[in-house]
PDB file of C-alpha atoms in Angstrom:
ATOM      1  CA  UNK E   1      10.784  -2.766 -15.302  1.00  0.00           C
ATOM      2  CA  UNK E   2      10.280   0.655 -15.970  1.00  0.00           C
ATOM      3  CA  UNK E   3       9.990   3.341 -13.352  1.00  0.00           C
ATOM      4  CA  UNK E   4       6.216   4.091 -12.686  1.00  0.00           C
ATOM      5  CA  UNK E   5       6.494   7.699 -12.907  1.00  0.00           C
ATOM      6  CA  UNK E   6       2.830   8.276 -13.042  1.00  0.00           C
ATOM      7  CA  UNK E   7       2.106   6.764  -9.545  1.00  0.00           C
ATOM      8  CA  UNK E   8       2.970  10.016  -7.753  1.00  0.00           C
ATOM      9  CA  UNK E   9       0.211  11.791  -9.890  1.00  0.00           C
ATOM     10  CA  UNK E  10      -2.342   9.044  -9.297  1.00  0.00           C
ATOM     11  CA  UNK E  11      -1.866   9.384  -5.389  1.00  0.00           C
ATOM     12  CA  UNK E  12      -2.244  13.129  -5.541  1.00  0.00           C
ATOM     13  CA  UNK E  13      -5.409  12.827  -7.387  1.00  0.00           C
ATOM     14  CA  UNK E  14      -6.593  10.303  -4.806  1.00  0.00           C
ATOM     15  CA  UNK E  15      -5.531  12.549  -1.970  1.00  0.00           C
ATOM     16  CA  UNK E  16      -7.408  15.217  -3.607  1.00  0.00           C
ATOM     17  CA  UNK E  17     -10.550  13.861  -4.361  1.00  0.00           C
ATOM     18  CA  UNK E  18     -10.771  12.635  -0.573  1.00  0.00           C
ATOM     19  CA  UNK E  19     -10.165  16.092   0.378  1.00  0.00           C
ATOM     20  CA  UNK E  20     -12.871  17.567  -1.979  1.00  0.00           C
ATOM     21  CA  UNK E  21     -14.974  14.906  -0.335  1.00  0.00           C
ATOM     22  CA  UNK E  22     -14.036  15.856   3.082  1.00  0.00           C
ATOM     23  CA  UNK E  23     -14.808  19.494   2.591  1.00  0.00           C
ATOM     24  CA  UNK E  24     -17.988  19.475   1.043  1.00  0.00           C
ATOM     25  CA  UNK E  25     -19.976  16.362   2.533  1.00  0.00           C
ATOM     26  CA  UNK E  26     -21.908  18.435   4.975  1.00  0.00           C
ATOM     27  CA  UNK E  27     -22.670  21.271   2.746  1.00  0.00           C
ATOM     28  CA  UNK E  28     -24.014  19.220  -0.191  1.00  0.00           C
ATOM     29  CA  UNK E  29     -27.720  19.961   0.715  1.00  0.00           C
ATOM     30  CA  UNK E  30     -27.095  23.584   0.266  1.00  0.00           C
ATOM     31  CA  UNK E  31     -24.434  23.637  -2.681  1.00  0.00           C
ATOM     32  CA  UNK E  32     -25.168  23.503  -6.364  1.00  0.00           C
ATOM     33  CA  UNK E  33     -22.566  20.968  -8.071  1.00  0.00           C
ATOM     34  CA  UNK E  34     -20.524  23.803  -9.280  1.00  0.00           C
ATOM     35  CA  UNK E  35     -20.683  26.099  -6.302  1.00  0.00           C
ATOM     36  CA  UNK E  36     -19.508  23.029  -4.273  1.00  0.00           C
ATOM     37  CA  UNK E  37     -16.427  22.541  -6.617  1.00  0.00           C
ATOM     38  CA  UNK E  38     -15.768  26.145  -6.392  1.00  0.00           C
ATOM     39  CA  UNK E  39     -15.856  26.089  -2.334  1.00  0.00           C
ATOM     40  CA  UNK E  40     -13.505  23.174  -2.415  1.00  0.00           C
ATOM     41  CA  UNK E  41     -10.981  24.509  -4.720  1.00  0.00           C
ATOM     42  CA  UNK E  42     -10.571  27.688  -3.002  1.00  0.00           C
ATOM     43  CA  UNK E  43     -10.231  25.779   0.368  1.00  0.00           C
ATOM     44  CA  UNK E  44      -7.371  23.499  -0.815  1.00  0.00           C
ATOM     45  CA  UNK E  45      -4.244  25.527  -0.061  1.00  0.00           C
ATOM     46  CA  UNK E  46      -1.464  23.391  -1.008  1.00  0.00           C
ATOM     47  CA  UNK E  47       0.194  19.932  -0.329  1.00  0.00           C
ATOM     48  CA  UNK E  48       3.163  18.886   1.446  1.00  0.00           C
ATOM     49  CA  UNK E  49       5.664  20.127   3.877  1.00  0.00           C
ATOM     50  CA  UNK E  50       9.093  18.467   2.736  1.00  0.00           C
ATOM     51  CA  UNK E  51      11.758  20.542   3.975  1.00  0.00           C
ATOM     52  CA  UNK E  52       9.523  22.883   5.679  1.00  0.00           C
ATOM     53  CA  UNK E  53       7.986  23.807   9.201  1.00  0.00           C
ATOM     54  CA  UNK E  54       5.230  25.648  10.627  1.00  0.00           C
ATOM     55  CA  UNK E  55       5.629  28.603  12.901  1.00  0.00           C
ATOM     56  CA  UNK E  56       2.633  29.583  15.149  1.00  0.00           C
ATOM     57  CA  UNK E  57       2.791  33.029  16.154  1.00  0.00           C
ATOM     58  CA  UNK E  58       1.996  34.913  19.495  1.00  0.00           C
ATOM     59  CA  UNK E  59      -1.294  35.975  18.422  1.00  0.00           C
ATOM     60  CA  UNK E  60      -2.821  32.619  19.409  1.00  0.00           C
ATOM     61  CA  UNK E  61      -4.868  32.408  16.444  1.00  0.00           C
ATOM     62  CA  UNK E  62      -2.934  29.853  14.207  1.00  0.00           C
ATOM     63  CA  UNK E  63      -4.357  26.273  13.600  1.00  0.00           C
ATOM     64  CA  UNK E  64      -3.425  23.905  10.912  1.00  0.00           C
ATOM     65  CA  UNK E  65      -5.760  21.370   9.905  1.00  0.00           C
ATOM     66  CA  UNK E  66      -4.346  18.141   8.240  1.00  0.00           C
ATOM     67  CA  UNK E  67      -6.315  15.755   5.698  1.00  0.00           C
ATOM     68  CA  UNK E  68      -5.079  12.268   5.978  1.00  0.00           C
ATOM     69  CA  UNK E  69      -5.585   9.442   3.696  1.00  0.00           C
ATOM     70  CA  UNK E  70      -8.909   7.391   4.867  1.00  0.00           C
ATOM     71  CA  UNK E  71      -8.411   4.736   7.457  1.00  0.00           C
ATOM     72  CA  UNK E  72     -10.558   2.357   9.370  1.00  0.00           C
ATOM     73  CA  UNK E  73     -10.434   2.475  13.349  1.00  0.00           C
ATOM     74  CA  UNK E  74      -7.083   2.349  14.767  1.00  0.00           C
ATOM     75  CA  UNK E  75      -5.832  -0.184  17.222  1.00  0.00           C
ATOM     76  CA  UNK E  76      -2.228   0.690  17.363  1.00  0.00           C
ATOM     77  CA  UNK E  77      -0.225   3.744  16.268  1.00  0.00           C
ATOM     78  CA  UNK E  78       2.981   5.756  15.993  1.00  0.00           C
ATOM     79  CA  UNK E  79       3.062   9.395  16.165  1.00  0.00           C
ATOM     80  CA  UNK E  80       6.161  11.511  15.742  1.00  0.00           C
ATOM     81  CA  UNK E  81       7.037  15.227  15.469  1.00  0.00           C
ATOM     82  CA  UNK E  82       9.613  17.989  16.256  1.00  0.00           C
ATOM     83  CA  UNK E  83       8.870  20.900  17.999  1.00  0.00           C
ATOM     84  CA  UNK E  84      10.132  23.997  19.926  1.00  0.00           C
ATOM     85  CA  UNK E  85       8.928  26.571  22.178  1.00  0.00           C
ATOM     86  CA  UNK E  86       9.958  29.274  24.803  1.00  0.00           C
ATOM     87  CA  UNK E  87       6.707  29.482  26.426  1.00  0.00           C
ATOM     88  CA  UNK E  88       6.224  27.236  29.545  1.00  0.00           C
ATOM     89  CA  UNK E  89       2.648  26.809  29.494  1.00  0.00           C
ATOM     90  CA  UNK E  90       0.065  23.841  28.894  1.00  0.00           C
ATOM     91  CA  UNK E  91      -0.332  23.962  24.972  1.00  0.00           C
ATOM     92  CA  UNK E  92      -2.250  21.495  22.550  1.00  0.00           C
ATOM     93  CA  UNK E  93       0.492  20.002  20.222  1.00  0.00           C
ATOM     94  CA  UNK E  94      -1.667  17.534  18.119  1.00  0.00           C
ATOM     95  CA  UNK E  95      -5.159  16.544  18.191  1.00  0.00           C
ATOM     96  CA  UNK E  96      -7.739  14.493  16.269  1.00  0.00           C
ATOM     97  CA  UNK E  97     -11.441  14.720  17.261  1.00  0.00           C
ATOM     98  CA  UNK E  98     -14.847  13.795  15.604  1.00  0.00           C
ATOM     99  CA  UNK E  99     -17.510  15.911  14.553  1.00  0.00           C
ATOM    100  CA  UNK E 100     -19.118  15.904  17.865  1.00  0.00           C
ATOM    101  CA  UNK E 101     -15.835  17.225  19.496  1.00  0.00           C
ATOM    102  CA  UNK E 102     -15.071  13.884  21.272  1.00  0.00           C
ATOM    103  CA  UNK E 103     -11.257  13.807  21.591  1.00  0.00           C
ATOM    104  CA  UNK E 104     -10.148  10.359  19.945  1.00  0.00           C
ATOM    105  CA  UNK E 105      -6.263  11.272  19.827  1.00  0.00           C
ATOM    106  CA  UNK E 106      -4.240  13.904  21.279  1.00  0.00           C
ATOM    107  CA  UNK E 107      -0.830  15.111  22.622  1.00  0.00           C
ATOM    108  CA  UNK E 108      -0.609  17.664  25.168  1.00  0.00           C
ATOM    109  CA  UNK E 109       2.242  19.423  27.040  1.00  0.00           C
ATOM    110  CA  UNK E 110       1.950  21.236  30.298  1.00  0.00           C
ATOM    111  CA  UNK E 111       4.330  23.866  32.165  1.00  0.00           C
ATOM    112  CA  UNK E 112       5.022  20.971  34.909  1.00  0.00           C
ATOM    113  CA  UNK E 113       6.940  18.986  32.338  1.00  0.00           C
ATOM    114  CA  UNK E 114       4.200  16.217  31.778  1.00  0.00           C
ATOM    115  CA  UNK E 115       3.251  14.923  28.107  1.00  0.00           C
ATOM    116  CA  UNK E 116      -0.410  13.552  28.350  1.00  0.00           C
ATOM    117  CA  UNK E 117      -1.273  10.887  25.385  1.00  0.00           C
ATOM    118  CA  UNK E 118      -5.156  10.995  24.987  1.00  0.00           C
ATOM    119  CA  UNK E 119      -6.612   7.937  23.102  1.00  0.00           C
ATOM    120  CA  UNK E 120     -10.274   7.364  22.622  1.00  0.00           C
ATOM    121  CA  UNK E 121     -11.476   8.638  26.008  1.00  0.00           C
ATOM    122  CA  UNK E 122      -8.281   7.127  28.034  1.00  0.00           C
ATOM    123  CA  UNK E 123      -5.218   9.174  29.085  1.00  0.00           C
ATOM    124  CA  UNK E 124      -1.577   8.603  30.391  1.00  0.00           C
ATOM    125  CA  UNK E 125       0.904  11.299  31.304  1.00  0.00           C
ATOM    126  CA  UNK E 126       4.711  10.744  31.023  1.00  0.00           C
ATOM    127  CA  UNK E 127       7.300  13.219  32.883  1.00  0.00           C
ATOM    128  CA  UNK E 128       9.694  14.109  30.169  1.00  0.00           C
ATOM    129  CA  UNK E 129      11.951  16.984  29.547  1.00  0.00           C
ATOM    130  CA  UNK E 130      10.072  19.951  27.945  1.00  0.00           C
ATOM    131  CA  UNK E 131      10.357  21.669  24.650  1.00  0.00           C
ATOM    132  CA  UNK E 132      12.454  24.413  24.595  1.00  0.00           C
ATOM    133  CA  UNK E 133      14.406  26.554  21.996  1.00  0.00           C
ATOM    134  CA  UNK E 134      15.897  23.721  20.347  1.00  0.00           C
ATOM    135  CA  UNK E 135      14.047  21.693  18.266  1.00  0.00           C
ATOM    136  CA  UNK E 136      13.047  18.228  19.969  1.00  0.00           C
ATOM    137  CA  UNK E 137      11.956  15.006  18.332  1.00  0.00           C
ATOM    138  CA  UNK E 138       8.914  13.392  19.915  1.00  0.00           C
ATOM    139  CA  UNK E 139       7.284  10.191  19.308  1.00  0.00           C
ATOM    140  CA  UNK E 140       4.670   7.820  21.000  1.00  0.00           C
ATOM    141  CA  UNK E 141       3.288   4.686  20.522  1.00  0.00           C
ATOM    142  CA  UNK E 142       0.257   2.876  21.498  1.00  0.00           C
ATOM    143  CA  UNK E 143      -1.195  -0.709  21.001  1.00  0.00           C
ATOM    144  CA  UNK E 144      -4.819  -1.486  21.986  1.00  0.00           C
ATOM    145  CA  UNK E 145      -4.260  -5.279  22.492  1.00  0.00           C
ATOM    146  CA  UNK E 146      -2.098  -4.829  25.638  1.00  0.00           C
ATOM    147  CA  UNK E 147      -2.600  -1.091  26.150  1.00  0.00           C
ATOM    148  CA  UNK E 148       1.383  -0.739  26.118  1.00  0.00           C
ATOM    149  CA  UNK E 149       2.250   2.941  25.368  1.00  0.00           C
ATOM    150  CA  UNK E 150       5.834   4.597  25.249  1.00  0.00           C
ATOM    151  CA  UNK E 151       7.356   7.938  24.394  1.00  0.00           C
ATOM    152  CA  UNK E 152      10.617   8.376  22.508  1.00  0.00           C
ATOM    153  CA  UNK E 153      12.556  11.654  22.509  1.00  0.00           C
ATOM    154  CA  UNK E 154      15.756  12.348  20.456  1.00  0.00           C
ATOM    155  CA  UNK E 155      16.555   8.796  20.113  1.00  0.00           C
ATOM    156  CA  UNK E 156      15.677   7.684  23.626  1.00  0.00           C
ATOM    157  CA  UNK E 157      12.888   5.580  25.019  1.00  0.00           C
ATOM    158  CA  UNK E 158      10.878   6.210  28.036  1.00  0.00           C
ATOM    159  CA  UNK E 159       9.598   3.809  30.214  1.00  0.00           C
ATOM    160  CA  UNK E 160       6.571   1.889  29.167  1.00  0.00           C
ATOM    161  CA  UNK E 161       3.241   2.277  30.743  1.00  0.00           C
ATOM    162  CA  UNK E 162      -0.188   0.913  30.200  1.00  0.00           C
ATOM    163  CA  UNK E 163      -3.731   2.461  29.399  1.00  0.00           C
ATOM    164  CA  UNK E 164      -6.634   1.957  26.823  1.00  0.00           C
ATOM    165  CA  UNK E 165      -6.581  -1.516  26.546  1.00  0.00           C
ATOM    166  CA  UNK E 166      -9.265  -2.464  24.326  1.00  0.00           C
ATOM    167  CA  UNK E 167     -10.088   0.955  22.924  1.00  0.00           C
ATOM    168  CA  UNK E 168      -9.683   2.199  19.209  1.00  0.00           C
ATOM    169  CA  UNK E 169      -9.692   5.611  17.502  1.00  0.00           C
ATOM    170  CA  UNK E 170     -12.588   6.063  15.252  1.00  0.00           C
ATOM    171  CA  UNK E 171     -12.308   7.405  11.561  1.00  0.00           C
ATOM    172  CA  UNK E 172     -14.092  10.284  10.336  1.00  0.00           C
ATOM    173  CA  UNK E 173     -12.583  13.236  12.246  1.00  0.00           C
ATOM    174  CA  UNK E 174     -10.336  16.093  11.639  1.00  0.00           C
ATOM    175  CA  UNK E 175      -6.396  16.492  12.551  1.00  0.00           C
ATOM    176  CA  UNK E 176      -5.021  19.710  13.965  1.00  0.00           C
ATOM    177  CA  UNK E 177      -1.709  21.031  15.051  1.00  0.00           C
ATOM    178  CA  UNK E 178      -1.463  23.837  17.394  1.00  0.00           C
ATOM    179  CA  UNK E 179      -4.939  23.717  18.883  1.00  0.00           C
ATOM    180  CA  UNK E 180      -7.880  21.290  19.496  1.00  0.00           C
ATOM    181  CA  UNK E 181     -11.027  21.322  17.188  1.00  0.00           C
ATOM    182  CA  UNK E 182     -13.626  24.114  18.437  1.00  0.00           C
ATOM    183  CA  UNK E 183     -11.126  25.419  20.932  1.00  0.00           C
ATOM    184  CA  UNK E 184     -11.373  29.334  21.328  1.00  0.00           C
ATOM    185  CA  UNK E 185      -9.099  31.868  23.177  1.00  0.00           C
ATOM    186  CA  UNK E 186     -11.347  31.647  26.304  1.00  0.00           C
ATOM    187  CA  UNK E 187     -12.321  28.042  26.054  1.00  0.00           C
ATOM    188  CA  UNK E 188     -11.385  26.838  29.714  1.00  0.00           C
ATOM    189  CA  UNK E 189     -11.877  23.093  28.600  1.00  0.00           C
ATOM    190  CA  UNK E 190      -8.934  23.265  26.356  1.00  0.00           C
ATOM    191  CA  UNK E 191      -5.424  23.782  26.729  1.00  0.00           C
ATOM    192  CA  UNK E 192      -3.917  27.201  25.271  1.00  0.00           C
ATOM    193  CA  UNK E 193      -2.917  27.481  21.583  1.00  0.00           C
ATOM    194  CA  UNK E 194       0.532  26.417  20.942  1.00  0.00           C
ATOM    195  CA  UNK E 195       3.250  29.095  20.029  1.00  0.00           C
ATOM    196  CA  UNK E 196       6.492  28.028  18.731  1.00  0.00           C
ATOM    197  CA  UNK E 197       7.760  25.890  15.855  1.00  0.00           C
ATOM    198  CA  UNK E 198       6.323  22.251  14.643  1.00  0.00           C
ATOM    199  CA  UNK E 199       7.650  20.119  12.117  1.00  0.00           C
ATOM    200  CA  UNK E 200       7.809  16.394  10.321  1.00  0.00           C
ATOM    201  CA  UNK E 201       4.408  15.298  11.727  1.00  0.00           C
ATOM    202  CA  UNK E 202       4.028  11.606  10.747  1.00  0.00           C
ATOM    203  CA  UNK E 203       1.318   8.930  11.881  1.00  0.00           C
ATOM    204  CA  UNK E 204       1.441   5.287  11.373  1.00  0.00           C
ATOM    205  CA  UNK E 205      -1.635   2.937  11.892  1.00  0.00           C
ATOM    206  CA  UNK E 206       0.992   0.212  13.620  1.00  0.00           C
ATOM    207  CA  UNK E 207       3.839   0.542  16.216  1.00  0.00           C
ATOM    208  CA  UNK E 208       7.254   0.929  14.446  1.00  0.00           C
ATOM    209  CA  UNK E 209       9.702  -1.726  15.304  1.00  0.00           C
ATOM    210  CA  UNK E 210      12.550  -0.927  18.064  1.00  0.00           C
ATOM    211  CA  UNK E 211      15.276  -0.232  15.537  1.00  0.00           C
ATOM    212  CA  UNK E 212      12.939   2.240  13.206  1.00  0.00           C
ATOM    213  CA  UNK E 213      11.832   3.999  16.258  1.00  0.00           C
ATOM    214  CA  UNK E 214      15.342   4.737  17.239  1.00  0.00           C
ATOM    215  CA  UNK E 215      15.719   6.174  13.950  1.00  0.00           C
ATOM    216  CA  UNK E 216      12.685   8.123  13.414  1.00  0.00           C
ATOM    217  CA  UNK E 217      12.894   9.612  16.728  1.00  0.00           C
ATOM    218  CA  UNK E 218      16.395  11.102  16.130  1.00  0.00           C
ATOM    219  CA  UNK E 219      14.799  12.706  12.910  1.00  0.00           C
ATOM    220  CA  UNK E 220      15.925  12.565   9.354  1.00  0.00           C
ATOM    221  CA  UNK E 221      15.289   9.158   9.022  1.00  0.00           C
ATOM    222  CA  UNK E 222      13.323   9.302   5.701  1.00  0.00           C
ATOM    223  CA  UNK E 223      10.335   7.346   7.358  1.00  0.00           C
ATOM    224  CA  UNK E 224       6.915   8.493   6.461  1.00  0.00           C
ATOM    225  CA  UNK E 225       3.415   8.009   8.140  1.00  0.00           C
ATOM    226  CA  UNK E 226       1.039   5.945   6.194  1.00  0.00           C
ATOM    227  CA  UNK E 227      -1.833   8.001   7.571  1.00  0.00           C
ATOM    228  CA  UNK E 228      -0.295  11.454   8.070  1.00  0.00           C
ATOM    229  CA  UNK E 229       3.083  11.835   5.681  1.00  0.00           C
ATOM    230  CA  UNK E 230       4.372  15.306   6.447  1.00  0.00           C
ATOM    231  CA  UNK E 231       6.121  15.599   2.863  1.00  0.00           C
ATOM    232  CA  UNK E 232       2.885  15.126   0.882  1.00  0.00           C
ATOM    233  CA  UNK E 233       0.256  15.878   3.519  1.00  0.00           C
ATOM    234  CA  UNK E 234      -2.793  18.118   2.468  1.00  0.00           C
ATOM    235  CA  UNK E 235      -3.385  21.045   4.592  1.00  0.00           C
ATOM    236  CA  UNK E 236      -5.192  24.229   5.407  1.00  0.00           C
ATOM    237  CA  UNK E 237      -3.642  27.052   7.981  1.00  0.00           C
ATOM    238  CA  UNK E 238      -5.553  29.943   9.124  1.00  0.00           C
ATOM    239  CA  UNK E 239      -4.517  32.761  11.475  1.00  0.00           C
ATOM    240  CA  UNK E 240      -1.008  33.504  12.893  1.00  0.00           C
ATOM    241  CA  UNK E 241       0.896  30.734  11.314  1.00  0.00           C
ATOM    242  CA  UNK E 242       3.441  30.548   8.638  1.00  0.00           C
ATOM    243  CA  UNK E 243       5.419  27.875   6.608  1.00  0.00           C
ATOM    244  CA  UNK E 244       9.111  28.216   7.130  1.00  0.00           C
ATOM    245  CA  UNK E 245      11.716  26.543   4.997  1.00  0.00           C
ATOM    246  CA  UNK E 246      14.122  24.486   7.453  1.00  0.00           C
ATOM    247  CA  UNK E 247      16.379  22.178   5.424  1.00  0.00           C
ATOM    248  CA  UNK E 248      16.993  20.161   8.632  1.00  0.00           C
ATOM    249  CA  UNK E 249      17.516  17.031   6.601  1.00  0.00           C
ATOM    250  CA  UNK E 250      19.876  17.905   3.779  1.00  0.00           C
TER     251      UNK E 250
END
């Protein structure tokens, strides 16, 4: 069978079309069609982080918005990312919130060595080795039916905990790295902005199998998320954040 070389282009067009709608939906009453199109094009920076990482500077102004493919409410998920930081303080690593500011999904870390997983108004903490100057691979899983949750770090799993049974993550929100939606420098309701390096962020709408988790939590597995795929995700960045070439996975 001939290789369908045009499929990546079609997928790219679908992602871009979704991004266009996401950007301009709330502005349509005020924009002409041409102005809306111009506004959208100016806001699309680039697509994909394959072989790259994000470095968040000490100015605490950096944030990155990720545009996922459309999804229905999530009743299970797997989130993985690599990160490094030398600042021992509370930070927002990953967040997903609705337009009203409700936190639907988030991963936070504090200086006491606790990672906190937030799911649809519920949360659970895990005492794990904190990030340091070495890039660490951190993954988490959760499923609504049983409330079962677990962390994986550098190929090793944590004990399991239960929370958020029956809950679900609602669609229509925004994904952020390094800062929560609406969080300012003086915002006491949100942890401080992340300062350090983040890479290889992937999100799935299901819990990966144990053998898959062992691979993906060690890094360079080749597995990519079906909601957020680090290698192809469309993003916007602003403030003190730069894209760095890593080639961690030859």
